[in-house]
Structures are given as C-alpha cells and as structure tokens.
Coordinates of C-alpha atoms (C1' of nucleotides) in Angstrom, one line a residue:
Chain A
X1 CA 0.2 23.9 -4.3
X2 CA 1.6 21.0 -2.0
X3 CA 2.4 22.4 1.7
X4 CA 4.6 20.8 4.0
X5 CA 1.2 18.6 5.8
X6 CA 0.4 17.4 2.4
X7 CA 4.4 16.0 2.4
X8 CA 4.1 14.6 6.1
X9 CA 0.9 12.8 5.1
X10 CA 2.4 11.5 1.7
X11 CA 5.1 10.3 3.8
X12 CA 3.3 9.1 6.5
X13 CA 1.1 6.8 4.1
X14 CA 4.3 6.0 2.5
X15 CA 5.3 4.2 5.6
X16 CA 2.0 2.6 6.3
X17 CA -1.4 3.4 4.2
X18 CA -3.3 1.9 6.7
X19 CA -3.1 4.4 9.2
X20 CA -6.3 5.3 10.4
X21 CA -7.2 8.9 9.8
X22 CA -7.4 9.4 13.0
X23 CA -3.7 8.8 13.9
X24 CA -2.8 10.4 10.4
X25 CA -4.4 13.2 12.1
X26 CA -2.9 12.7 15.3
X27 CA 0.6 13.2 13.9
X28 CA 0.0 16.2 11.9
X29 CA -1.3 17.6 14.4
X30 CA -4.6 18.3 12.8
X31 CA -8.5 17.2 13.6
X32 CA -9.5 14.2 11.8
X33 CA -12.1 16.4 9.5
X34 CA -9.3 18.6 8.1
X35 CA -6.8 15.6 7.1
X36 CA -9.3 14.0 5.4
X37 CA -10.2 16.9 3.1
X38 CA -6.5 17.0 2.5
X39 CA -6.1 12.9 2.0
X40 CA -9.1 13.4 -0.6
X41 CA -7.9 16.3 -2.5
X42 CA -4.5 14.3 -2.7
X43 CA -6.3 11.8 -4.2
X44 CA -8.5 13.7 -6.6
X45 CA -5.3 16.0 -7.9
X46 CA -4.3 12.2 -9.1
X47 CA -1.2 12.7 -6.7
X48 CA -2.2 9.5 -4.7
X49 CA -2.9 7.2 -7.8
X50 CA -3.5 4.4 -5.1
X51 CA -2.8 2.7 -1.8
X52 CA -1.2 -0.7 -1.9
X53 CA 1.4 -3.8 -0.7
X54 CA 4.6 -4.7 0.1
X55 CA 4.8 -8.5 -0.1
X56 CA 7.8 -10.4 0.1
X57 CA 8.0 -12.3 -2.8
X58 CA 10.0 -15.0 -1.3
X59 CA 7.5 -16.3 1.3
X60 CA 5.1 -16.0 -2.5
X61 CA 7.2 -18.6 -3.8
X62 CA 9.7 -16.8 -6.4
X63 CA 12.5 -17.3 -4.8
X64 CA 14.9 -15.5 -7.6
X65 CA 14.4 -11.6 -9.0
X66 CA 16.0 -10.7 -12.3
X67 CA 16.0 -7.7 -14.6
X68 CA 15.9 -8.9 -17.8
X69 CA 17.1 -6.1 -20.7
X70 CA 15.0 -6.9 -23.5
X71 CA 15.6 -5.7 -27.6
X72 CA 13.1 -7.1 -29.8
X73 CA 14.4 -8.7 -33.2
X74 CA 13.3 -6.0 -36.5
X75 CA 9.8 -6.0 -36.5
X76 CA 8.9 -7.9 -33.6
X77 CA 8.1 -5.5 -31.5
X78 CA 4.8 -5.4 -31.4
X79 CA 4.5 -9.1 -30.5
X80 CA 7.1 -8.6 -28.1
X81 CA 4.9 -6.2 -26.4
X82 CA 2.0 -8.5 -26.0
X83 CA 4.5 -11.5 -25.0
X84 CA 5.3 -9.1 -22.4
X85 CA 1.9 -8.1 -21.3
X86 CA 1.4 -11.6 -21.2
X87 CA 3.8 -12.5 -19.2
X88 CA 2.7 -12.9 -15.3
X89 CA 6.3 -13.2 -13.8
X90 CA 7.2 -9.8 -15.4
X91 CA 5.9 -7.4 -12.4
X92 CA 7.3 -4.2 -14.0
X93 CA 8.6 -3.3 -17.3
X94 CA 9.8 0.0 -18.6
X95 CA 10.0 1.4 -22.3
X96 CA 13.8 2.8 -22.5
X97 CA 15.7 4.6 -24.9
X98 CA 18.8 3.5 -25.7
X99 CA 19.9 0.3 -26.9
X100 CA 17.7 -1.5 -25.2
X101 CA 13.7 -1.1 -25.6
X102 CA 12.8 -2.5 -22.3
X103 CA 13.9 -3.4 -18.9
X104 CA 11.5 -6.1 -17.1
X105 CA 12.0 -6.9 -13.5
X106 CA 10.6 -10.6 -13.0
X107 CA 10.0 -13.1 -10.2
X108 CA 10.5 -16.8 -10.5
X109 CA 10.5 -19.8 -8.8
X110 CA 13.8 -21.2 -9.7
X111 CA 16.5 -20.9 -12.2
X112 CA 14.9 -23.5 -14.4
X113 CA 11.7 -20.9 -14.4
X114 CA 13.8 -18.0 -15.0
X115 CA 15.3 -20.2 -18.1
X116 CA 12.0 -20.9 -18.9
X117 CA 10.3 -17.6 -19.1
X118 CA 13.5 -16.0 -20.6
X119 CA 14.0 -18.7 -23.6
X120 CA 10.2 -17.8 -24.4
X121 CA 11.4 -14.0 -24.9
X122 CA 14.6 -14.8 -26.5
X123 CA 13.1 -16.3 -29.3
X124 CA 11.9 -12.8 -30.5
X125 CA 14.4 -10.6 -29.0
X126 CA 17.7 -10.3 -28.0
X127 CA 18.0 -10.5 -24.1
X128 CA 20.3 -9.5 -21.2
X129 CA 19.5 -10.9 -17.6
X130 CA 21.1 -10.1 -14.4
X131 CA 20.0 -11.7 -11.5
X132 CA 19.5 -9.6 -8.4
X133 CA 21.4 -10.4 -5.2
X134 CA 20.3 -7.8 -3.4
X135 CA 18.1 -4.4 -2.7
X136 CA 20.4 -1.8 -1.8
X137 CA 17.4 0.7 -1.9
X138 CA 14.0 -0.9 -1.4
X139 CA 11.5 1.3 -3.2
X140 CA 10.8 4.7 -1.7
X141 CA 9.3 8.1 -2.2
X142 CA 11.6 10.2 -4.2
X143 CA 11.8 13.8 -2.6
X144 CA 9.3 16.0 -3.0
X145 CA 10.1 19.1 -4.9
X146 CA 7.1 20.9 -5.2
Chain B
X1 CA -0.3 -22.7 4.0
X2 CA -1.6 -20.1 2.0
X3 CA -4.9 -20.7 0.5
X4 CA -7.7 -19.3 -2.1
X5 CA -9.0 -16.8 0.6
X6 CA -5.3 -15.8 1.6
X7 CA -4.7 -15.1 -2.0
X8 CA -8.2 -13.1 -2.9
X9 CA -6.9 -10.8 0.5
X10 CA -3.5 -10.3 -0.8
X11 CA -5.1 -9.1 -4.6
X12 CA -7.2 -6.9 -3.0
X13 CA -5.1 -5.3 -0.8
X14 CA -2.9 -4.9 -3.8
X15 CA -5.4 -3.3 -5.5
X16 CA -6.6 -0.8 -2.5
X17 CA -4.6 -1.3 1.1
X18 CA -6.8 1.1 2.4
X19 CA -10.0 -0.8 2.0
X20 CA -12.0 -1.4 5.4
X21 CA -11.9 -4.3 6.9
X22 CA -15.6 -4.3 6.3
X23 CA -15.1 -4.5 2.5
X24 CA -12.5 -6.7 2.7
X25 CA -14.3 -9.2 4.6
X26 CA -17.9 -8.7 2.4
X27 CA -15.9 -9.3 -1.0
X28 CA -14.1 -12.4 0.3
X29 CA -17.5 -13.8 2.0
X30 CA -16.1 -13.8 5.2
X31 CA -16.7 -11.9 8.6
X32 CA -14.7 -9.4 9.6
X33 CA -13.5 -11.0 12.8
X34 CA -12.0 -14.1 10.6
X35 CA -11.0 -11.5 8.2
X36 CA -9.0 -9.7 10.5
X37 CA -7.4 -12.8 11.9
X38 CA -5.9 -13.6 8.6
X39 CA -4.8 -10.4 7.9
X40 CA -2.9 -10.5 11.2
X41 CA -1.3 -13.8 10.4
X42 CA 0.0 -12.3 7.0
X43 CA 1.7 -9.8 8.9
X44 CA 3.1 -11.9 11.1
X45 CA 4.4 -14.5 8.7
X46 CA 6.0 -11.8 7.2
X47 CA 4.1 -12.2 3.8
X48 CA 2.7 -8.7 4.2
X49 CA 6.0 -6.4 4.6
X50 CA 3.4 -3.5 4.8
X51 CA 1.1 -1.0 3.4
X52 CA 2.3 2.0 0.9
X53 CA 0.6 4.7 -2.0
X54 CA 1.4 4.8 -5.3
X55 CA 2.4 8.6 -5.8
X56 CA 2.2 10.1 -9.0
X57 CA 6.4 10.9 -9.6
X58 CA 4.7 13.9 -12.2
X59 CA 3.2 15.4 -9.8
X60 CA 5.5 15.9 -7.2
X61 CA 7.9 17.3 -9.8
X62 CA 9.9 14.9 -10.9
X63 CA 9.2 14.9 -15.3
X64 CA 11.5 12.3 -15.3
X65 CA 12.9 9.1 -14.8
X66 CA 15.5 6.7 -15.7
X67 CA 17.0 3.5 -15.5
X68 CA 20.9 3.5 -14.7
X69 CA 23.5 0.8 -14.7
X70 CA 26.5 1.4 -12.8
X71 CA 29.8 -0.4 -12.6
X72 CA 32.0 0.9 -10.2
X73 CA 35.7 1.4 -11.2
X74 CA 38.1 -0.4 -9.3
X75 CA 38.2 -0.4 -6.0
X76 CA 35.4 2.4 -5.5
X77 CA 32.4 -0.1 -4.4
X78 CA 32.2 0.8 -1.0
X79 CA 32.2 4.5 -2.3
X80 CA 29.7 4.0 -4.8
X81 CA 27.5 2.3 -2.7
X82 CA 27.4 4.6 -0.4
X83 CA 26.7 7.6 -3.0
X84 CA 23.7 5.7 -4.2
X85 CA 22.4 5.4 -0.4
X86 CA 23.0 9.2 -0.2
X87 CA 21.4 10.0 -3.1
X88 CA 17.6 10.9 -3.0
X89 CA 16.6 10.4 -6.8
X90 CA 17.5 7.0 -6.7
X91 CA 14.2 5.2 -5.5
X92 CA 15.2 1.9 -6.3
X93 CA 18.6 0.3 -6.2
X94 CA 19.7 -3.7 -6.8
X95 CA 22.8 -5.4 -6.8
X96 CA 23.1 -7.9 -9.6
X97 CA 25.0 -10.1 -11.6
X98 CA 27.0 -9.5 -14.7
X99 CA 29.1 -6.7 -16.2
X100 CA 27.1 -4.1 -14.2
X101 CA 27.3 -3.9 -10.2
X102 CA 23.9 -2.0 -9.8
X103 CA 20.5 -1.1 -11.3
X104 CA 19.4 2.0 -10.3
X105 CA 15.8 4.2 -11.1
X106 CA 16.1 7.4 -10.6
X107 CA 13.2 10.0 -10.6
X108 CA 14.6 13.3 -11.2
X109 CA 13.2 16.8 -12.6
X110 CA 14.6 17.7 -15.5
X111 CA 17.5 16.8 -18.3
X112 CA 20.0 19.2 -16.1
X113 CA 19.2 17.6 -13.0
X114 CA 19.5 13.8 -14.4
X115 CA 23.1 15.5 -16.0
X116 CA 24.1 16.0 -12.4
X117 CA 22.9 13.4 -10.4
X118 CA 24.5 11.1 -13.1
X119 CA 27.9 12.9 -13.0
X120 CA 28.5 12.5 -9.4
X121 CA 28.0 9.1 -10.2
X122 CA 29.8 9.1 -13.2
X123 CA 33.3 10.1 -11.1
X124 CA 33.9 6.6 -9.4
X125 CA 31.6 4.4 -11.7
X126 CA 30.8 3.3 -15.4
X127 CA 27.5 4.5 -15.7
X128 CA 24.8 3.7 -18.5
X129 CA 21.6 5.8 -18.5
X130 CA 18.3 4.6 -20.2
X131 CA 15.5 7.1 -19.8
X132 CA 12.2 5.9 -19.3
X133 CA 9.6 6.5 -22.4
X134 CA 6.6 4.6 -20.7
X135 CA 5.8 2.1 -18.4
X136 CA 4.5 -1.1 -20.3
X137 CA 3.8 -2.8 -17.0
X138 CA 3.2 -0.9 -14.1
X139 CA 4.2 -2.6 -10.6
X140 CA 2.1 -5.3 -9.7
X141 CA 1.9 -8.6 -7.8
X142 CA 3.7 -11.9 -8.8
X143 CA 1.4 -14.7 -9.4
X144 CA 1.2 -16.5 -6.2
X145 CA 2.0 -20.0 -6.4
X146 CA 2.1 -21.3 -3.0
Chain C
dG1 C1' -11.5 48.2 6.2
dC2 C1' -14.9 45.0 4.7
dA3 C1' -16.7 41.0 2.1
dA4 C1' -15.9 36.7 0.5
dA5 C1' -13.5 32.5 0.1
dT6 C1' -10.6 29.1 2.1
dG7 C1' -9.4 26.0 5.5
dA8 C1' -9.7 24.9 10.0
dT9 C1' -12.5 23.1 14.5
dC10 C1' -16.4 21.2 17.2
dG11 C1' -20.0 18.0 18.3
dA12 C1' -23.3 14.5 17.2
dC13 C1' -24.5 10.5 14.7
dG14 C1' -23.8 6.4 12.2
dA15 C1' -20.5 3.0 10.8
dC16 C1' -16.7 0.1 11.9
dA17 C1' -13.2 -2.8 14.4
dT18 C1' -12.4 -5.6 18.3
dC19 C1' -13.3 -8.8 21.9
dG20 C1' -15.3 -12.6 24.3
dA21 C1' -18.3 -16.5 24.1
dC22 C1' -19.8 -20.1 21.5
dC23 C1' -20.2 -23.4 17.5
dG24 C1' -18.9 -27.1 14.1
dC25 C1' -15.9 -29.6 11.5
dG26 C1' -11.8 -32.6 10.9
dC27 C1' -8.3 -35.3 12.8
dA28 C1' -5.8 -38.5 16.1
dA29 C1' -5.6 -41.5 19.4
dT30 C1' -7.8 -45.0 22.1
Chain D
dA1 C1' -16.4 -46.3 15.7
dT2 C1' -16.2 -42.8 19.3
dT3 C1' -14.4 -39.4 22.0
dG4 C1' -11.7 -35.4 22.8
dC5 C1' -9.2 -31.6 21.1
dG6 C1' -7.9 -27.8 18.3
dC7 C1' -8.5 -24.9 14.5
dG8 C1' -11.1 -21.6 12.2
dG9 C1' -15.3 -19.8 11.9
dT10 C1' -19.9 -16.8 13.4
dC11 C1' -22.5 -13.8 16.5
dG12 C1' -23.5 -10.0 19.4
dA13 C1' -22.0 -6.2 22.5
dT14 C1' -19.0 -2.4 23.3
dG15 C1' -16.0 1.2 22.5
dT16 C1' -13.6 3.7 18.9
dC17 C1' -13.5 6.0 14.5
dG18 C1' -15.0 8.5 10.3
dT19 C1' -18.3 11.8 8.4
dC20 C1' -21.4 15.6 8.1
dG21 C1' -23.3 20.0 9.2
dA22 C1' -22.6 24.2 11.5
dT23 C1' -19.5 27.5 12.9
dC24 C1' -15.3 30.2 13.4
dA25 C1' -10.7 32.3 12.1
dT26 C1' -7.4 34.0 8.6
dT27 C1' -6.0 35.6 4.4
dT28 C1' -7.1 37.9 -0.3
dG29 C1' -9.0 41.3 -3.2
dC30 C1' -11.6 45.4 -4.0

DNA sequence: GCAAATGATCGACGACATCGACCGCGCAAT
DNA sequence: ATTGCGCGGTCGATGTCGTCGATCATTTGC
C-alpha cells in the first residue's frame, strides 16, 4: 500500500516541501513523470494533508512558548471551547482524557502576555502552565509502519 | 522589518509551501522576481526555518496518539533524555517548567504499543499519559506582530 | 502462455524561475 | 531646494522544469 519510494519521498518533503519534482525525482532515482503520479496519489489517499512552514517564532515576536493544561469549571465547557478557538496565541490544542480536558501550546510576547491570555482562561477553568525552555525533539515524522 | 507583504507570504506559505512562485507572487500583487527576493531574505533572516508536509499520523499507521508528562526520578535526567531522543514515537519533545521535566507527543499504533513505549519510560521516570481524543486546534501560525 | 492492468520511461511543448538591465521613489547631505 | 545614492520594484530574455501523450516492461489472473 505504501512502498519504500513513497517513504523516501514523504521523508524527503519532510525535510524540505519545496523540492522541485525534479530533484525529488533525482533522489529516488525515478523520472520526473513517475514521482509525480506518486506525489499526487499521496495526496489524493489524504496521506499528504498539506505542505507547509517552519517559522521561528522568536524572530515573529513571541518570545516565550508555554503548554497551558486546561480543565474547564462544570459546565463551561462549551464556552471554554470557543474561548479557545478564539484565542490566536493558542497554535495547537488537543482534547485529552484524563484529568485534564486540554493541552494548548501558546506563543506570547512576554510574561505579562502569557499572564494575560492565561487569566482570560482561568476565569472559566482551572489551569496549569509550564513554560518551555527548550525543544528536545523539534517536530518530526513519526516512523512509518505501513 | 517585516511588513504587510512579508506577512501575506508567510500565511500563504503556511497554508501551501508548495505553491509556485508564480502564484505566490499573483496573490500578493507582486512580480515574481520581487517575490522571490523576499522569500530569499526570509530564509536568510532565519524567519523561515523551512518547508515541511502535514502527514496524516492515521494513515501511516499510527491510530493513536498521546500527550505524556514525564519527570525523571532522581538522578536519571541525562538517561531519560536520552531515551526520549532514541525513541521514534515521540515526535515532539519540550523541556519545561514545573513538577514535570518534559512534554512529550507520542504517535503510536495501538493501546499495546503506547503500553510499551510508556513502560520503558516508565523505568527511570514518573510518567503521566493523556491520550488524545481530538484536535481542537490544529497546528497553525502565531499571529505575527512584528 | 496470453491478455490486461499497472507503473514506469521518453520526448515535445508550454509554463515557470532566474538573471541582468533599467526605473522610480525616498532619504541624506550639501 | 537639489543632487546623489541606495533600496526595492518591473520588464524581457534565456534556460530549466513540469506535464501530457505515446509507448514499453512487468506482474497478475484466467
């Protein structure tokens, strides 16, 4: 279903999605014709959902990342939600089980932001930040099984 | 130092990295040579780290996916840290502040397989595991405020 | 074994990126 | 105020790249 070319060029793009086909094709050793079939049939099995950025956030201006544990207050959930949604500096936030219903990651400007943003959550949920002081593992493509 | 244009590249590019330079330049009213100049200087300023995919975790067999804290037990930091380097599930990894040393995601293929990837873990560290439900907000840019 | 389907290559054509030459605006110094 | 300079832009030519149709090889099923 997913051969070992189909790895090398969802690795490959992994490491820079603007590769031209051309050299995508060069290092497959395929012809350009062939690894664009393949690139498109990746995309249209869904298994490429997109191609897209790696900006530092720093040189953006948030110079402070958290991940902000998040358990809405009985029956604020909903609204929670939306606050959430709402809420630009949250870049990624996951529904959990657990004790916890969610786990934001958010970018800010300063501490006083980070205050900011969290006392607006805190007011309908109870809230757990840790500040991140470093990326041990910057996001990458977890093995492919298949 | 980084303007409206600057910005309207770096959304776009979020939105598809593999957009021509063509495009690119037609959407932001530019040419492409100017186009390409400033995409050059994003590089180079380091704002653009580089271009990736989004891969679909499901599809390249991993059902699953978690959020785990760890805390090292005395002493075993070095050792921990290099177990989560080793470790191929673990896409993600921060060091942060508070009770917990780490915040680790983990894509992995089934119950059995998070079981074990968390028990190797489990032998030097405190671990707490919160598996993923949903994604309420699905990785996406900051808002740019320089 | 043969037919058909799949997945590759080849070559030609059209689209695209890049480069050099040139232009215009804003700013600083005289 | 004017002149000179530098930054950031466009334009047009050239070479490279992607795409499409035709064709060929290899594997699968009958």
């Amino acid at each position: 279903m997913i051969d070992d070319i189909d790895r090398a060029i969802l690795e490959l793009l992994a490491g820079n999605s603007r590769l031209s086909l051309k050299d995508l094709a060069a290092r497959i050793q395929l012809s350009s014709p062939s690894t664009s079939e393949r690139l498109k049939r990746l995309e249209e099995r869904g298994i490429i959902r997109g191609y897209t950025i790696d900006a530092d956030p720093r040189l953006l201006g948030h110079q402070l990342q958290a991940i902000v544990r998040i358990r809405p207050l009985p029956g604020r959930l909903p609204s929670v939600q939306k606050l959430i949604e709402a809420t630009a500096e949250i870049v990624e936030c996951d529904k959990v089980t657990g004790e916890d219903c969610f786990v934001a990651r958010l970018f800010v400007r300063s501490m006083e932001h980070l205050d900011e943003v969290v006392d607006r959550i805190a007011e309908e949920a109870t809230t757990n930040t840790a500040i991140v002081k470093g990326q041990l593992i910057k996001r990458r493509l977890p093995p492919i099984t298949y």
